[in-house]
Coordinates of C-alpha atoms and ligand atoms in Angstrom, one line a residue:
M1 CA -11.8 20.2 7.8
E2 CA -11.5 18.4 11.4
T3 CA -7.9 17.2 12.0
V4 CA -8.7 12.4 12.5
V5 CA -5.8 11.6 13.7
G6 CA -3.7 7.7 13.1
I7 CA -2.3 6.3 16.5
D8 CA -0.9 3.5 16.8
L9 CA -1.3 1.8 20.9
G10 CA 1.7 0.2 20.7
T11 CA 3.7 -2.0 23.8
T12 CA 6.8 -0.9 23.9
N13 CA 6.3 2.6 21.6
S14 CA 3.5 4.2 20.8
E15 CA 3.0 6.6 17.7
I16 CA 0.7 9.3 15.9
A17 CA 0.6 10.5 12.6
F18 CA -2.1 13.0 10.3
I19 CA -2.5 13.3 6.1
R20 CA -0.8 16.5 5.8
D21 CA -1.9 18.1 1.3
G22 CA -2.2 13.7 1.1
S23 CA 0.3 12.6 2.5
P24 CA 1.1 10.8 5.9
E25 CA 3.6 13.2 8.6
V26 CA 4.1 11.5 12.2
I27 CA 4.0 13.9 14.5
P28 CA 6.8 14.4 17.1
V29 CA 6.7 13.5 21.3
E30 CA 9.6 15.6 22.2
G31 CA 11.1 15.8 18.9
E32 CA 10.8 11.9 18.9
M33 CA 9.2 10.4 16.0
I34 CA 9.4 7.8 18.6
M35 CA 6.9 7.3 22.2
P36 CA 7.5 4.6 24.3
S37 CA 5.2 3.1 26.1
C38 CA 5.6 4.0 29.6
V39 CA 3.8 5.5 32.3
G40 CA 5.6 7.1 35.8
V41 CA 5.2 9.0 39.1
D42 CA 8.4 10.5 40.1
P43 CA 9.2 10.5 43.8
N44 CA 7.3 13.6 44.2
G45 CA 4.1 12.2 43.1
R46 CA 4.1 13.6 39.7
L47 CA 3.1 12.0 36.6
L48 CA 5.4 11.0 34.2
V49 CA 4.1 9.6 30.7
G50 CA 6.7 9.0 27.3
R51 CA 10.6 9.0 27.5
S52 CA 10.4 11.2 31.4
A53 CA 8.8 7.7 32.7
R54 CA 10.7 5.7 30.8
N55 CA 14.1 7.0 32.1
Q56 CA 12.9 6.6 35.5
M57 CA 12.7 2.5 34.9
V58 CA 16.0 1.8 36.3
S59 CA 15.8 4.1 39.5
S60 CA 12.0 3.6 40.2
P61 CA 10.5 -0.1 38.8
Q62 CA 7.9 0.2 41.3
S63 CA 6.7 3.5 40.4
T64 CA 6.9 3.0 36.3
I65 CA 4.5 1.1 34.3
L66 CA 5.6 -0.5 30.9
S67 CA 4.0 -3.2 28.0
I68 CA 0.2 -2.3 29.3
K69 CA -0.9 -3.4 25.8
R70 CA 0.3 -7.0 27.0
K71 CA -3.1 -6.3 29.8
M72 CA -5.8 -4.7 27.3
G73 CA -9.1 -6.3 27.6
Q74 CA -8.3 -8.6 31.5
D75 CA -9.6 -8.1 34.9
V76 CA -6.9 -7.2 36.4
K77 CA -5.3 -3.8 38.7
V78 CA -1.7 -2.2 38.4
K79 CA -0.1 0.0 41.1
L80 CA 1.7 2.8 40.5
G81 CA 2.2 6.2 42.8
G82 CA 0.0 3.9 45.9
K83 CA -2.7 3.8 43.3
E84 CA -5.2 1.4 41.3
F85 CA -5.5 1.2 37.7
S86 CA -7.0 -0.4 35.3
P87 CA -4.9 -1.3 32.1
E88 CA -8.1 1.4 30.4
E89 CA -6.8 4.3 33.0
I90 CA -3.0 3.4 32.2
S91 CA -3.6 2.8 28.0
S92 CA -5.6 6.4 28.7
L93 CA -2.4 8.0 30.2
I94 CA -0.9 7.4 27.0
L95 CA -3.1 8.7 24.7
K96 CA -3.7 12.1 25.9
K97 CA -0.3 12.6 26.2
L98 CA -0.9 11.9 22.2
K99 CA -3.7 13.8 22.2
T100 CA -2.1 16.9 23.6
E101 CA 1.1 17.0 21.7
A102 CA -0.3 16.7 18.9
E103 CA -2.3 19.3 19.8
A104 CA -0.2 22.1 20.5
Y105 CA 2.0 21.0 16.7
L106 CA -1.0 20.8 14.5
G107 CA -2.7 24.5 16.6
Q108 CA -5.9 22.4 17.2
E109 CA -7.7 20.1 19.1
V110 CA -8.0 16.8 18.6
K111 CA -10.9 14.9 19.0
K112 CA -10.9 12.0 16.6
A113 CA -8.6 9.0 15.9
V114 CA -8.0 6.0 14.1
V115 CA -6.2 3.2 16.7
T116 CA -4.5 0.7 15.8
V117 CA -4.2 -2.9 17.5
P118 CA -2.9 -6.6 16.8
A119 CA -4.7 -8.6 14.7
Y120 CA -5.3 -11.2 17.3
F121 CA -6.7 -8.6 19.7
D122 CA -10.5 -9.8 20.4
D123 CA -14.4 -8.2 21.5
H124 CA -12.8 -7.6 24.9
Q125 CA -9.2 -5.7 23.6
R126 CA -10.5 -4.0 21.4
K127 CA -13.4 -2.1 23.4
A128 CA -10.5 -1.5 25.8
T129 CA -8.7 1.0 24.0
K130 CA -11.3 2.0 21.9
N131 CA -12.3 3.0 26.0
A132 CA -9.0 3.8 26.7
G133 CA -9.3 6.8 24.3
A134 CA -12.5 8.1 25.3
L135 CA -11.4 8.9 28.6
A136 CA -8.5 10.1 27.0
G137 CA -10.5 12.5 24.8
L138 CA -10.7 10.1 21.6
E139 CA -13.7 9.3 19.7
V140 CA -12.0 6.7 19.0
M141 CA -13.8 6.8 15.5
R142 CA -12.5 3.0 14.2
I143 CA -10.2 0.1 15.3
I144 CA -7.7 -1.5 13.2
N145 CA -5.7 -4.3 12.3
E146 CA -1.9 -3.1 13.1
P147 CA -1.5 -4.8 9.9
T148 CA -4.3 -3.8 7.4
A149 CA -2.5 0.1 8.7
A150 CA 0.5 -1.7 7.2
A151 CA -0.8 -2.2 4.2
L152 CA -2.5 1.1 3.7
A153 CA 0.7 2.8 4.2
Y154 CA 2.1 1.2 1.0
D155 CA -0.8 1.4 -1.0
A156 CA -3.2 3.6 -0.1
G157 CA -6.5 3.3 -2.5
L158 CA -6.3 -0.7 -2.0
E159 CA -6.8 -1.0 -6.0
E160 CA -4.6 -3.9 -6.4
N161 CA -5.8 -7.1 -5.1
Q162 CA -3.7 -8.4 -2.9
T163 CA -2.0 -11.5 -1.2
I164 CA 0.3 -9.9 2.2
L165 CA 2.6 -11.4 4.4
V166 CA 2.8 -9.1 7.0
Y167 CA 6.4 -9.7 9.3
D168 CA 6.2 -7.8 12.2
L169 CA 9.1 -8.1 14.2
G170 CA 9.2 -5.1 17.3
G171 CA 11.1 -5.0 20.7
G172 CA 9.2 -7.7 22.6
T173 CA 6.7 -8.6 19.8
F174 CA 6.7 -10.6 17.4
D175 CA 3.8 -11.0 14.4
A176 CA 2.7 -12.7 11.3
S177 CA -0.5 -11.7 9.2
L178 CA -1.7 -12.9 6.7
V179 CA -3.6 -9.3 4.5
V180 CA -5.2 -10.1 1.2
V181 CA -7.1 -7.4 -0.9
E182 CA -9.8 -8.2 -2.4
N183 CA -11.3 -5.8 -4.4
G184 CA -10.7 -2.9 -1.9
V185 CA -11.7 -4.8 0.8
V186 CA -9.3 -6.4 3.2
E187 CA -9.6 -9.4 5.8
V188 CA -6.7 -10.9 8.0
K189 CA -7.4 -13.8 6.7
A190 CA -4.6 -15.3 9.2
S191 CA -2.2 -14.6 11.7
H192 CA 0.4 -15.7 14.4
G193 CA 3.1 -15.5 16.5
D194 CA 5.3 -15.2 20.0
T195 CA 3.8 -12.0 22.6
H196 CA 7.9 -12.6 23.9
L197 CA 10.4 -12.5 21.4
G198 CA 11.9 -9.2 20.3
G199 CA 14.6 -6.9 19.8
D200 CA 15.2 -7.5 23.5
D201 CA 15.6 -11.0 23.3
F202 CA 18.6 -10.4 20.4
D203 CA 19.9 -7.4 22.6
N204 CA 19.1 -10.6 26.0
L205 CA 21.9 -12.4 23.6
L206 CA 24.9 -9.7 23.7
V207 CA 24.4 -8.8 27.0
Q208 CA 25.1 -12.7 28.1
H209 CA 28.0 -12.7 25.2
V210 CA 29.5 -9.7 26.7
A211 CA 29.7 -11.2 30.4
R212 CA 31.1 -13.9 29.7
M213 CA 34.1 -12.6 27.8
F214 CA 34.2 -9.8 30.4
K215 CA 34.3 -12.4 33.4
D216 CA 36.5 -14.9 31.3
Q217 CA 39.6 -12.4 31.6
H218 CA 38.8 -10.4 34.8
D219 CA 36.5 -13.3 36.4
I220 CA 34.5 -11.5 37.4
D221 CA 30.2 -10.4 37.1
L222 CA 29.1 -7.3 35.3
L223 CA 25.7 -8.6 35.5
A224 CA 25.2 -8.9 39.5
D225 CA 25.3 -4.8 40.1
P226 CA 21.1 -4.1 38.7
K227 CA 23.0 -0.3 37.4
T228 CA 25.9 -2.1 35.1
K229 CA 23.7 -4.3 33.9
N230 CA 21.6 -1.7 32.2
R231 CA 24.7 0.1 31.1
L232 CA 25.3 -3.0 28.9
W233 CA 22.3 -3.7 27.9
A234 CA 22.3 0.3 26.3
A235 CA 25.4 0.0 25.5
V236 CA 25.1 -2.9 23.4
E237 CA 22.1 -2.5 22.1
K238 CA 23.0 0.7 20.0
A239 CA 26.0 -2.2 19.1
K240 CA 22.7 -4.7 17.5
R241 CA 22.1 -1.6 15.8
E242 CA 25.4 -0.8 14.4
L243 CA 26.1 -3.9 13.2
S244 CA 22.4 -3.7 10.8
D245 CA 24.4 -1.0 8.4
A246 CA 28.4 -1.9 9.2
P247 CA 30.1 -5.7 9.9
F248 CA 32.1 -5.3 13.3
A249 CA 30.8 -3.3 16.5
R250 CA 32.9 -1.7 19.0
I251 CA 32.0 -1.5 23.1
R252 CA 32.8 0.5 24.8
E253 CA 32.3 1.2 28.5
E254 CA 35.0 3.3 30.8
F255 CA 35.2 2.9 34.2
V256 CA 32.1 -0.2 34.3
H257 CA 34.3 -2.1 37.2
G258 CA 36.0 0.2 39.1
D259 CA 39.0 0.5 37.3
L260 CA 37.9 -1.9 34.7
H261 CA 36.9 -0.6 31.1
L262 CA 35.0 -3.3 28.6
D263 CA 36.4 -2.5 25.6
T264 CA 35.7 -4.9 22.8
E265 CA 35.0 -5.6 19.8
I266 CA 31.3 -7.6 18.3
S267 CA 31.3 -8.9 15.0
R268 CA 28.0 -9.4 12.6
I269 CA 29.1 -12.8 11.4
D270 CA 29.4 -13.9 15.3
Y271 CA 25.9 -11.7 16.4
E272 CA 24.5 -13.4 14.0
N273 CA 25.3 -17.3 14.3
M274 CA 23.5 -15.4 18.1
I275 CA 20.2 -14.5 17.0
R276 CA 20.0 -16.8 13.7
P277 CA 17.2 -19.7 16.1
L278 CA 15.0 -17.0 17.0
I279 CA 14.9 -15.9 13.6
K280 CA 14.3 -19.0 12.8
K281 CA 11.7 -19.5 14.8
T282 CA 9.8 -16.5 13.7
M283 CA 9.4 -17.7 10.1
G284 CA 7.8 -21.3 11.8
S285 CA 5.4 -18.9 12.6
V286 CA 5.6 -17.0 9.2
H287 CA 4.5 -21.4 7.8
Q288 CA 2.3 -21.7 10.6
C289 CA 0.5 -18.2 9.5
L290 CA 0.5 -19.4 5.8
K291 CA -0.7 -22.9 6.8
D292 CA -3.9 -22.2 8.9
A293 CA -4.8 -19.5 6.0
G294 CA -4.6 -21.8 3.7
V295 CA -1.7 -20.4 1.2
L296 CA 1.0 -21.0 -0.5
P297 CA 4.7 -19.2 -0.2
S298 CA 4.7 -18.5 -4.0
R299 CA 1.0 -16.6 -3.6
I300 CA 2.7 -13.4 -1.5
D301 CA 2.7 -11.2 -4.2
R302 CA 4.4 -9.1 -1.2
V303 CA 6.8 -9.6 2.8
I304 CA 5.7 -6.2 4.1
L305 CA 7.8 -5.5 6.9
V306 CA 7.1 -3.6 10.5
G307 CA 9.0 -3.0 13.6
G308 CA 12.3 -2.0 14.5
S309 CA 14.2 -4.8 14.9
T310 CA 13.7 -6.1 11.2
R311 CA 16.5 -3.5 10.3
T312 CA 18.3 -6.6 11.2
P313 CA 19.3 -7.2 7.1
L314 CA 19.4 -11.9 8.4
V315 CA 15.6 -10.6 8.3
F316 CA 15.4 -10.3 4.8
E317 CA 17.4 -12.6 4.2
V318 CA 16.1 -15.4 5.3
I319 CA 12.8 -14.3 4.5
S320 CA 14.1 -13.6 1.5
N321 CA 15.5 -16.5 1.0
E322 CA 12.4 -19.5 3.2
L323 CA 10.0 -17.6 0.6
G324 CA 11.6 -16.6 -2.7
I325 CA 11.1 -13.3 -2.7
E326 CA 11.9 -9.6 -1.4
P327 CA 10.5 -8.4 1.3
R328 CA 9.8 -4.5 1.2
H329 CA 11.5 -2.5 2.8
E330 CA 11.4 0.7 2.0
I331 CA 8.7 2.1 4.7
N332 CA 10.7 3.3 7.5
P333 CA 9.5 -0.2 10.4
D334 CA 8.9 2.2 13.5
L335 CA 6.1 4.7 11.8
I336 CA 4.4 2.7 8.8
V337 CA 2.0 0.8 11.1
A338 CA 0.7 5.2 12.2
M339 CA 1.2 7.0 8.7
G340 CA -1.3 3.6 7.5
A341 CA -3.5 4.7 10.7
A342 CA -3.9 8.5 9.8
I343 CA -4.4 7.2 6.4
Q344 CA -7.8 5.4 7.2
A345 CA -8.6 8.6 9.4
G346 CA -7.8 11.0 6.8
V347 CA -10.6 8.6 4.4
I348 CA -13.2 9.5 7.2
A349 CA -12.6 12.7 7.4
G350 CA -12.9 12.1 3.8
M351 CA -9.5 13.8 2.9
E352 CA -7.5 12.4 -0.1
T353 CA -5.0 10.9 0.7
H354 CA -2.5 8.0 -0.9
S355 CA 0.6 5.8 0.2
V356 CA 3.6 6.7 1.8
L357 CA 6.5 8.6 -1.0
V358 CA 10.0 7.7 -0.1
D359 CA 12.4 8.7 -1.6
I360 CA 14.6 5.2 -3.0
T361 CA 17.1 3.6 -4.3
P362 CA 15.1 1.8 -7.0
Y363 CA 18.1 -0.2 -8.2
T364 CA 21.3 -2.9 -5.9
Y365 CA 24.1 -1.5 -5.0
G366 CA 27.6 -4.0 -4.5
T367 CA 30.1 -5.0 -5.4
R368 CA 33.0 -8.4 -7.0
A369 CA 34.5 -10.6 -4.4
V370 CA 35.9 -14.3 -4.9
D371 CA 33.2 -16.7 -3.0
Q372 CA 34.4 -20.0 -2.1
Y373 CA 32.7 -23.0 -1.9
R374 CA 33.2 -26.6 -1.6
G375 CA 37.1 -26.0 -1.1
R376 CA 36.6 -24.2 -4.9
F377 CA 36.8 -20.4 -5.6
I378 CA 34.8 -19.2 -7.8
S379 CA 35.3 -15.3 -8.9
D380 CA 33.2 -12.8 -9.5
V381 CA 30.1 -13.0 -7.8
F382 CA 28.0 -10.3 -7.3
V383 CA 27.4 -9.2 -3.3
P384 CA 24.8 -7.0 -2.5
I385 CA 25.7 -3.9 -0.8
I386 CA 22.9 -1.3 -0.7
R387 CA 19.6 -3.4 -1.5
R388 CA 17.2 -1.8 -4.0
N389 CA 14.0 0.0 -2.4
T390 CA 16.0 1.5 0.5
P391 CA 15.5 4.3 1.4
L392 CA 17.7 7.1 1.8
P393 CA 20.6 8.8 2.4
V394 CA 22.3 5.1 3.6
S395 CA 25.1 4.1 4.2
K396 CA 26.3 0.8 4.0
S397 CA 30.0 -1.7 5.3
E398 CA 30.4 -5.5 4.8
A399 CA 33.9 -6.6 5.7
F400 CA 36.1 -8.3 2.5
A401 CA 38.9 -9.8 2.8
T402 CA 42.1 -10.5 0.1
I403 CA 42.9 -13.7 -1.5
V404 CA 47.1 -14.8 -1.4
D405 CA 49.6 -14.1 1.1
G406 CA 51.2 -10.4 0.5
Q407 CA 48.7 -9.3 -1.0
E408 CA 49.5 -5.7 -2.3
K409 CA 46.2 -4.9 -3.6
V410 CA 41.9 -4.5 -4.4
D411 CA 40.3 -3.4 -7.3
V412 CA 37.4 -1.9 -5.8
R413 CA 34.9 -2.8 -8.9
I414 CA 31.4 -1.1 -8.5
Y415 CA 27.9 -2.7 -9.9
Q416 CA 24.2 -1.6 -10.2
G417 CA 21.9 -4.2 -10.8
E418 CA 20.4 -7.7 -8.8
Q419 CA 22.4 -10.2 -11.2
P420 CA 24.6 -12.4 -8.6
I421 CA 27.2 -12.4 -11.3
A422 CA 28.7 -9.6 -10.7
S423 CA 30.0 -8.7 -14.3
D424 CA 26.5 -9.0 -15.2
N425 CA 24.8 -6.3 -13.5
I426 CA 26.4 -2.8 -13.8
L427 CA 29.8 -1.2 -13.3
I428 CA 29.4 2.1 -11.5
G429 CA 33.1 2.4 -11.9
N430 CA 36.1 0.6 -10.6
F431 CA 39.2 2.1 -8.1
F432 CA 42.5 0.3 -6.5
V433 CA 43.2 0.1 -3.2
E434 CA 47.1 0.2 -3.1
D435 CA 49.9 -0.2 0.0
L436 CA 48.2 -2.3 1.6
S437 CA 50.1 -4.0 4.6
D438 CA 52.9 -7.2 4.2
V439 CA 49.8 -9.8 6.3
P440 CA 49.0 -13.1 5.0
A441 CA 45.4 -13.8 3.1
G442 CA 42.4 -12.8 5.0
N443 CA 44.3 -9.1 5.4
E444 CA 40.7 -7.6 6.1
I445 CA 39.0 -4.7 3.8
L446 CA 35.7 -3.1 5.5
L447 CA 33.9 -1.3 2.0
N448 CA 31.0 1.2 2.8
L449 CA 28.6 2.9 0.2
H450 CA 26.9 5.9 0.6
L451 CA 24.5 6.8 -1.8
N452 CA 22.6 10.2 -1.3
L453 CA 19.8 11.0 -3.1
D454 CA 21.4 12.4 -5.8
G455 CA 22.4 9.1 -7.0
I456 CA 26.2 10.7 -5.3
L457 CA 27.8 7.2 -4.6
E458 CA 30.4 7.8 -2.2
V459 CA 33.2 4.3 -1.2
T460 CA 35.2 3.6 1.0
A461 CA 37.7 0.6 1.1
T462 CA 39.5 0.7 4.0
E463 CA 42.0 -1.5 5.3
K464 CA 41.2 -2.1 9.0
R465 CA 44.4 -3.1 10.4
T466 CA 46.0 0.2 9.5
G467 CA 43.0 2.7 8.8
L468 CA 44.8 3.1 5.5
S469 CA 41.5 4.6 3.2
K470 CA 40.7 5.3 -0.9
T471 CA 37.4 7.6 -1.3
V472 CA 36.6 8.1 -4.4
K473 CA 32.7 9.8 -6.0
M474 CA 31.0 7.9 -8.6
D475 CA 27.8 9.3 -10.2
T476 CA 25.4 6.1 -10.6
S477 CA 22.3 8.9 -12.6
K478 CA 24.1 8.3 -15.4
H479 CA 23.8 4.6 -15.8
R480 CA 20.5 5.0 -13.9
D481 CA 17.7 5.1 -17.3
V482 CA 19.8 2.2 -18.7
F483 CA 17.7 -1.1 -18.6
D484 CA 18.9 -3.4 -21.7
L485 CA 16.2 -5.4 -22.8
D486 CA 17.7 -7.7 -24.7
K487 CA 20.3 -8.6 -22.2
A488 CA 17.3 -9.1 -20.2
R489 CA 14.9 -11.1 -23.0
R490 CA 18.4 -13.1 -24.1
N491 CA 19.2 -14.6 -20.0
L492 CA 15.4 -15.7 -19.8
A493 CA 15.5 -16.9 -23.1
S494 CA 17.7 -19.8 -22.1
L495 CA 15.3 -20.9 -19.1
V496 CA 11.6 -20.1 -20.5
D497 CA 9.2 -20.1 -23.5
D498 CA 7.7 -18.2 -25.5
E499 CA 4.2 -17.9 -24.3
D500 CA 6.3 -16.6 -20.5
L501 CA 9.0 -14.4 -22.0
E502 CA 6.2 -12.1 -23.8
A503 CA 4.8 -12.1 -20.9
I504 CA 8.2 -11.2 -18.5
S505 CA 9.2 -8.3 -21.7
D506 CA 6.2 -7.1 -20.2
P507 CA 8.2 -3.8 -20.2
F508 CA 5.7 -2.5 -16.9
R509 CA 7.9 -4.5 -14.8
G510 CA 9.9 -5.4 -12.9
E511 CA 13.4 -3.0 -14.1
G512 CA 11.8 -1.8 -16.6
K513 CA 9.0 -0.2 -14.1
E514 CA 12.0 1.1 -11.7
A515 CA 12.7 3.0 -14.7
I516 CA 9.8 4.8 -15.7
L517 CA 9.4 4.9 -11.9
S518 CA 13.2 7.2 -11.7
Q519 CA 13.1 8.5 -14.7
A520 CA 8.9 10.0 -13.4
K521 CA 10.7 11.8 -9.9
D522 CA 13.6 13.2 -12.2
L523 CA 11.8 14.7 -15.0
R524 CA 9.4 16.5 -12.0
K525 CA 12.3 18.2 -10.1
R526 CA 13.7 19.0 -13.1
A527 CA 10.2 20.7 -14.2
E528 CA 9.2 22.0 -10.5
A529 CA 12.9 23.9 -10.9
L530 CA 11.8 25.4 -13.5
L531 CA 8.4 26.9 -12.7
G532 CA 9.5 29.3 -11.6
S533 CA 11.9 31.0 -14.4
I534 CA 9.3 29.8 -16.7
D535 CA 6.6 32.5 -18.1
E536 CA 2.6 31.9 -16.9
E537 CA 1.8 30.3 -19.6
D538 CA 4.6 28.0 -20.0
A539 CA 3.5 27.4 -16.0
S540 CA 0.0 27.0 -16.4
Q541 CA 1.0 23.4 -19.4
L542 CA 3.4 22.7 -17.6
Q543 CA 1.5 21.8 -13.9
P544 CA -0.7 20.3 -15.1
L545 CA 1.7 17.3 -16.6
I546 CA 3.4 17.6 -12.9
Q547 CA 0.3 16.8 -10.9
Q548 CA -0.8 14.5 -13.5
S549 CA 2.6 12.3 -12.8
K550 CA 2.1 12.1 -9.1
T551 CA -1.1 10.8 -9.9
A552 CA -0.5 8.3 -11.7
V553 CA 2.9 7.3 -9.3
A554 CA 0.1 6.9 -6.5
E555 CA -2.6 5.0 -8.7
G556 CA 0.9 2.7 -9.6
D557 CA -0.6 3.6 -13.9
I558 CA 2.6 2.7 -15.0
E559 CA 1.4 3.0 -18.3
R560 CA 0.5 6.6 -18.7
L561 CA 3.6 7.8 -16.7
A562 CA 5.3 6.1 -19.4
E563 CA 3.5 8.3 -22.0
L564 CA 3.7 11.5 -19.1
N565 CA 7.0 11.4 -18.9
E566 CA 6.9 11.8 -22.9
S567 CA 5.5 15.0 -23.1
L568 CA 7.0 15.9 -19.5
S569 CA 10.7 14.7 -21.2
D570 CA 9.6 17.5 -24.7
M571 CA 8.5 20.2 -23.0
L572 CA 11.6 20.3 -21.1
F573 CA 13.9 20.1 -24.2
Y574 CA 12.3 23.5 -25.0
L575 CA 12.1 25.1 -21.8
E576 CA 15.7 24.0 -20.3
D577 CA 18.9 25.7 -21.2
Ligands
LIG601 P1 9.8 -1.5 18.0 O1 8.9 -2.1 18.5 O2 9.0 -2.0 16.6 O3 9.2 -0.1 17.7 O4 11.0 -2.2 17.6 C1 12.1 -1.9 18.8 C2 13.3 -2.8 18.6 O5 13.6 -2.6 17.5 C3 14.3 -2.5 19.8 O6 14.3 -3.6 19.7 C4 15.1 -2.0 19.1 O7 16.7 -2.4 19.8 C5 14.6 -3.0 17.2 N1 15.5 -1.5 16.6 C6 15.9 -0.1 15.8 N2 16.4 0.1 15.4 C7 16.8 -0.5 15.0 C8 18.4 -1.5 13.8 N3 19.3 -0.2 13.1 N4 19.0 -2.5 13.6 C9 18.3 -3.3 14.7 N5 17.4 -3.6 15.5 C10 16.8 -2.3 16.0

């Protein structure tokens, strides 16, 4: 069957994907999943596309072209290597590079593609994108909207009628789109954004902050020299990424000015205060988008995160607080659009395709802490550290502080669940860190949680000032399927009337559903492990059950999945030693 690829032709980066065994797979370009959408010529007049062009950006900005997507559809020319080119021509070089890499990877010629564009692209811009494809030797079978592709990645069959908000925050642009799926038809009802707002602005705020600190210390302006500015830019971008997973990030650059070194630490709290106004601004666009679509926030079934900058925890927090719905973040936000385009490409090629499947944690893990509210201490507060639906393996850290002077030890308690009161969740384990320094209250303790694919949670508590630390491993799989329906009912009984309770206590909703999915995965894994060692007759009974279980997951048929779980579990009872 002829391969049709899916391409996300982005402003900053581009990606290419195809369907293998029904699933979207991203094709690496020079070993990386993401290729900078950058074109240049080197001093010998050789054409550079992707990373190599991006690398010479600082030394030869006049011979490098970035963000050509912003000019698509315009009657303008850009200069490169002494010649003039149209935006289509430059974009075609990016597409050609992706096509060549895909051909080398797949070992066959690639002639057809589905290419994504922003929902707000007009006919000119769409036509220009098609032309760029043709110039690259690709027949663009279909141009699809980026938010539509993102929706397809989560729900390939578009079987469920739903209202989806796609929040796309990349390096240089922000878009909010309201997508409605009705009877298998997807429509972008409204789209609103800011073509000059993204992660680059966060970097800029950090660069200014660090440069100001250095100036205060040494009376030297690091931004005066373009090379130093660039070094600083790369260093803060790295720190910014670290702050998505940890409460502090260190920025160290040796000999940043003569003999002087740069060595500073940024806390997530300070960083978040810097970027909060920008994130609030994105929410302005979100509300405008909802208003244009005539949709109330309460009508949104799902919020999908797209773009690298959505890994910033503050994005998750602000969206959850303002819209009252936790965004979905399990599919890699850099690759989701290309994967969705591949699903559409697969459908065009007549293949069976399903949504992107990722290993995630269905539960939130966190700790118990004392919080202060209006001068009063509140104990037993649950602080989430690894949130549910996070892809595995994952490592996340948070900072805490002792609350009394001379506090010698802390009791680290780890809970699984979604309740705001820690003890309402399931206690996974606890341990003490003793012999802390004899210092006033506020002694910082860092807590790192690392959760792997087997459900082993490694918890490390570290006294920041001394490095004194303790690590304990906890097995979360023992608690995985525990869902106390009675307790949940009791909890809800005080809040809702009986009719609502009936609806809410449907075992196939919420955590009940997650438990069934997680049990199904566990059962399939155990069954697959058995296939090689059992006789043919048993295998011929087990194999279809595994397949049917996968199909039920892909189709979101939880009721059927629950039945299959029972059948699989019965068979395993007899087949396992
Ligand atoms: P995109 O344009 O979608 O490729 O997004 C690129 C932007 O995402 C850049 O500004 C990156 O610095 C940013 N980014 C990538 N990874 C992270 C991360 N872990 N935390 C915060 N921002 C990130």
